Amino acid sequence: MKILVCISKTPDTTAKIAFTDNNTKFSEQGVQWIINPYDEWYALVRAIELKEKDPSVLVHLITVGGADAEPVIRKALALGGDEAIRVNGGGHDSFYIATQIAEVAKQGAYDLVFAGKETIDYNGASIGGMVAELLDFPFVPLAIKFELNGSGAVITREIEGGEEVCEVALPVVVSCQKGMAEQRIPNMKGIMGARTKPLKVVEAVPVDALTAVVSFELPPAKAGVKMIAADNPEELVRLLHDEAKVI
Amino acid sequence: MSVLIFIDQADGQIKKAAHEVICYGARIAEMLGTTAEGIVLGTVTDDLAALGKYGVKKIHHVKSEQLNQFDAQVFANVLAQAVAAASAEVVVFSNNVDGKAIAPRLSARLKAGLVAGAIALPDLTTGFIVKKNVFSGKAFANVSLNTTIKIISLNGNSYPVTETSGSSEVVSLNVTVAGAKVKVTSVNKVTGEVPLSEAELVVSGGRGLKGPENWGILEDLAKALGAATACSRPVADAHWRPHHEHVGQTGFAIAPNLYVALGISGAIQHLAGVNRSKVIVVINKDAEAPFFKAADYGIVGDVFEIVPKITAAVKKLKGI
Ligand SMILES: Cc1cc2nc3c(=O)[nH]c(=O)nc-3n(C[C@H](O)[C@H](O)[C@H](O)COP(=O)(O)OP(=O)(O)OC[C@H]3O[C@@H](n4cnc5c(N)ncnc54)[C@H](O)[C@@H]3O)c2cc1C
């Protein structure tokens, strides 16, 4: 059993969002980089749990990015996993990134590909589905539970207003979210061990991006809050009805 | 040429989100001087022709019962055939659970650029540029699509739903439907509640409510308003409330017309999931709580005293 876990590097959740170069580039100044929380807390930890249950399971991590992505992938290796692959490429086009991941997945004959449900920076939520299509694998999005079951898997996924349980034969691509696993803190042994785990670098395959970001914008500032006295909460209801017209 | 709109259904009923994407897709068709066509998969009980009032002119219906169960692979395959049948140049989805599963597959299959999480109409002045949410609602990106076929999935509550008169032509579309590899074995839906993703009004609680036993005041207010309920992450982590209520950067991102935050401090990660709400009300006993900076209306005070009074005032307003 071979599992490939997609890892993306994203700005920390508290990072200041600002743009440079005439609003065409994200300003990386002072930004702390983290593993995309969905990739880390859910996809990676669940893969590690599967390995803990059955040590013959191989867990490989993949990231598409420049050398600056290596500290983040080492952090991921500190949580667990046998080795990592960095595809030396860049950009933010989901199709470009998915093509690179699919290529590695094909070469490595993986049974399972885990991705986070989305990244917290570009919020594309597209990598899992695209990789699945490129591999011609089934895709189960927004998984909240995952169990192996012989040569298949039983997966619970989110649907509107509830959940759905489904069964699927491997190989499959799964996008992971809350519920799949619980966040872990790497321990000293993991951090030390991660330094010597293999991190292979492969060159990107040529592929044209399908999209391009032309500019960024920040949302307009709020007009300011209107405070209502605590002893007159009825006034709030009046304002919501007469002024904001939302009730 | 056409704009093809994926009209999403569940249990035979057209999802509310579909009305919004129909209006959105119809407007794009108008901008491009072409027709808005829809595609519906599976058995439906709703009257499809009536969807014409949202601007769709022709609906392709694939009635196959095999499509009553969702499998992204099968759906994407059928949609690719529908794109060809309708000679679609733009394909529009809701950026909901199904849209997030199918749109990326279709994009990779057709090598068609995808903007996931669009919040506005495309700008056609220099090419085809669509504004989308990035950095979990903290910024927007304008994304250019340069491929012949373009796919957009629209975030909920981003485009106004308007009704006109008119009905749509409904034609059945014959396509090959492959066998599903994903077999749904059970479905567990919370019935009788407004699903968070479709809710226009949301009442949400944080750690300030102190414990799950105190959620009654929040639920009473939600019920009086006809609102869905949500919560902050620590509340879901402590299992005071189910995970599907968790909003924020690592939970659901929502954009209701009204978001009422009770006893929530307004951490940046929480705001990321709710800052697209049209109107935000914050009730917090700490006047320094960061949430007030993101709010439209605020009350500094104790939720246990204030919320029942608000509920009473809402009931009075509505005569219930
Ligand atoms: C990587 C990362 C991701 C995260 N993702 C999310 C996310 O998706 N969603 C999320 O919500 N959080 C998220 N968090 C956590 C976030 O940082 C905050 O810790 C969390 O939102 C705080 O929840 P809270 O407001 O309910 O609790 P608190 O911060 O403890 O706030 C409770 C508030 O209640 C008020 N209060 C107390 N008693 C009363 C009373 N009687 N009446 C009125 N007000 C009262 C207090 O003044 C306080 O402001 C994330 C954190 C990290 C690091």
mmCIF file of C-alpha atoms in Angstrom, chain A residues 34-151:
data_model
loop_
_atom_site.group_PDB
_atom_site.id
_atom_site.type_symbol
_atom_site.label_atom_id
_atom_site.label_comp_id
_atom_site.label_asym_id
_atom_site.label_seq_id
_atom_site.Cartn_x
_atom_site.Cartn_y
_atom_site.Cartn_z
ATOM 1 C CA ILE A 34 3.252 26.779 7.404
ATOM 2 C CA ILE A 35 1.969 23.526 5.972
ATOM 3 C CA ASN A 36 -1.511 24.179 4.637
ATOM 4 C CA PRO A 37 -3.651 23.176 7.673
ATOM 5 C CA TYR A 38 -5.921 20.839 5.677
ATOM 6 C CA ASP A 39 -2.897 19.025 4.256
ATOM 7 C CA GLU A 40 -1.253 18.749 7.651
ATOM 8 C CA TRP A 41 -3.995 18.153 10.205
ATOM 9 C CA TYR A 42 -6.170 15.906 8.124
ATOM 10 C CA ALA A 43 -4.489 14.418 5.026
ATOM 11 C CA LEU A 44 -1.036 13.839 6.480
ATOM 12 C CA VAL A 45 -2.063 12.781 9.980
ATOM 13 C CA ARG A 46 -4.626 10.311 8.624
ATOM 14 C CA ALA A 47 -1.987 8.796 6.325
ATOM 15 C CA ILE A 48 0.390 8.487 9.293
ATOM 16 C CA GLU A 49 -2.332 6.788 11.332
ATOM 17 C CA LEU A 50 -2.843 4.245 8.547
ATOM 18 C CA LYS A 51 0.881 3.527 8.622
ATOM 19 C CA GLU A 52 0.865 3.172 12.393
ATOM 20 C CA LYS A 53 -1.826 0.531 12.073
ATOM 21 C CA ASP A 54 -0.026 -1.305 9.289
ATOM 22 C CA PRO A 55 3.733 -0.627 9.109
ATOM 23 C CA SER A 56 3.921 -1.995 5.561
ATOM 24 C CA VAL A 57 2.072 1.114 4.369
ATOM 25 C CA LEU A 58 4.394 3.595 2.662
ATOM 26 C CA VAL A 59 3.616 7.279 3.061
ATOM 27 C CA HIS A 60 5.232 9.657 0.590
ATOM 28 C CA LEU A 61 4.801 13.414 0.640
ATOM 29 C CA ILE A 62 4.789 15.580 -2.453
ATOM 30 C CA THR A 63 5.044 19.293 -2.917
ATOM 31 C CA VAL A 64 5.349 21.354 -6.069
ATOM 32 C CA GLY A 65 7.530 24.388 -5.519
ATOM 33 C CA GLY A 66 10.959 25.899 -5.368
ATOM 34 C CA ALA A 67 13.740 25.149 -2.896
ATOM 35 C CA ASP A 68 12.025 27.569 -0.491
ATOM 36 C CA ALA A 69 9.334 24.905 0.045
ATOM 37 C CA GLU A 70 11.832 22.536 1.638
ATOM 38 C CA PRO A 71 11.608 23.769 5.253
ATOM 39 C CA VAL A 72 7.853 23.220 5.105
ATOM 40 C CA ILE A 73 8.169 19.721 3.667
ATOM 41 C CA ARG A 74 10.739 18.881 6.374
ATOM 42 C CA LYS A 75 8.205 20.049 8.962
ATOM 43 C CA ALA A 76 5.726 17.657 7.422
ATOM 44 C CA LEU A 77 8.278 14.828 7.533
ATOM 45 C CA ALA A 78 8.742 15.571 11.231
ATOM 46 C CA LEU A 79 5.141 14.512 11.771
ATOM 47 C CA GLY A 80 5.701 11.293 9.852
ATOM 48 C CA GLY A 81 5.988 9.779 6.409
ATOM 49 C CA ASP A 82 8.794 7.824 4.800
ATOM 50 C CA GLU A 83 10.085 10.224 2.210
ATOM 51 C CA ALA A 84 9.247 13.385 0.323
ATOM 52 C CA ILE A 85 9.322 14.454 -3.271
ATOM 53 C CA ARG A 86 9.628 18.041 -4.380
ATOM 54 C CA VAL A 87 8.733 18.762 -7.955
ATOM 55 C CA ASN A 88 10.858 21.705 -8.879
ATOM 56 C CA GLY A 89 8.315 24.058 -10.386
ATOM 57 C CA GLY A 90 6.287 27.048 -9.463
ATOM 58 C CA GLY A 91 3.235 29.152 -9.990
ATOM 59 C CA HIS A 92 -0.287 28.970 -8.699
ATOM 60 C CA ASP A 93 -2.193 27.456 -11.576
ATOM 61 C CA SER A 94 -4.015 24.415 -10.203
ATOM 62 C CA PHE A 95 -3.804 22.515 -13.482
ATOM 63 C CA TYR A 96 -0.038 22.953 -13.656
ATOM 64 C CA ILE A 97 0.382 21.715 -10.080
ATOM 65 C CA ALA A 98 -2.094 18.856 -10.484
ATOM 66 C CA THR A 99 -0.297 17.703 -13.634
ATOM 67 C CA GLN A 100 2.992 17.490 -11.711
ATOM 68 C CA ILE A 101 1.393 15.523 -8.875
ATOM 69 C CA ALA A 102 -0.406 13.187 -11.279
ATOM 70 C CA GLU A 103 2.860 12.511 -13.081
ATOM 71 C CA VAL A 104 4.613 11.463 -9.860
ATOM 72 C CA ALA A 105 1.566 9.451 -8.760
ATOM 73 C CA LYS A 106 1.579 7.581 -12.062
ATOM 74 C CA GLN A 107 5.297 6.791 -11.900
ATOM 75 C CA GLY A 108 5.058 5.648 -8.287
ATOM 76 C CA ALA A 109 1.907 3.525 -8.732
ATOM 77 C CA TYR A 110 0.243 4.906 -5.599
ATOM 78 C CA ASP A 111 -2.951 3.319 -4.298
ATOM 79 C CA LEU A 112 -4.159 6.389 -2.517
ATOM 80 C CA VAL A 113 -3.667 10.098 -3.033
ATOM 81 C CA PHE A 114 -4.651 12.395 -0.158
ATOM 82 C CA ALA A 115 -4.981 16.150 -0.571
ATOM 83 C CA GLY A 116 -6.310 18.834 1.750
ATOM 84 C CA LYS A 117 -9.772 20.076 0.780
ATOM 85 C CA GLU A 118 -8.281 23.414 -0.250
ATOM 86 C CA THR A 119 -5.323 25.665 0.469
ATOM 87 C CA ILE A 120 -5.928 28.614 2.749
ATOM 88 C CA ASP A 121 -4.185 31.004 0.327
ATOM 89 C CA TYR A 122 -5.553 30.417 -3.173
ATOM 90 C CA ASN A 123 -8.666 28.539 -1.996
ATOM 91 C CA GLY A 124 -8.901 26.650 -5.273
ATOM 92 C CA ALA A 125 -10.133 23.345 -3.829
ATOM 93 C CA SER A 126 -9.193 21.927 -7.217
ATOM 94 C CA ILE A 127 -6.019 19.851 -6.924
ATOM 95 C CA GLY A 128 -7.649 16.606 -5.732
ATOM 96 C CA GLY A 129 -10.274 16.581 -8.468
ATOM 97 C CA MET A 130 -7.804 17.459 -11.190
ATOM 98 C CA VAL A 131 -5.287 14.830 -10.098
ATOM 99 C CA ALA A 132 -8.081 12.244 -10.038
ATOM 100 C CA GLU A 133 -9.149 13.178 -13.558
ATOM 101 C CA LEU A 134 -5.598 13.086 -14.890
ATOM 102 C CA LEU A 135 -5.098 9.631 -13.357
ATOM 103 C CA ASP A 136 -8.604 8.483 -14.267
ATOM 104 C CA PHE A 137 -9.168 7.548 -10.596
ATOM 105 C CA PRO A 138 -12.393 8.044 -8.684
ATOM 106 C CA PHE A 139 -12.450 11.109 -6.441
ATOM 107 C CA VAL A 140 -14.101 11.475 -3.072
ATOM 108 C CA PRO A 141 -14.111 15.136 -2.044
ATOM 109 C CA LEU A 142 -14.480 16.684 1.412
ATOM 110 C CA ALA A 143 -13.871 13.476 3.323
ATOM 111 C CA ILE A 144 -14.415 13.554 7.073
ATOM 112 C CA LYS A 145 -13.657 9.877 7.774
ATOM 113 C CA PHE A 146 -11.533 7.325 5.994
ATOM 114 C CA GLU A 147 -11.062 3.613 6.695
ATOM 115 C CA LEU A 148 -9.320 0.981 4.617
ATOM 116 C CA ASN A 149 -11.410 -2.072 3.954
ATOM 117 C CA GLY A 150 -9.602 -4.880 2.153
ATOM 118 C CA SER A 151 -8.761 -3.628 -1.318
#
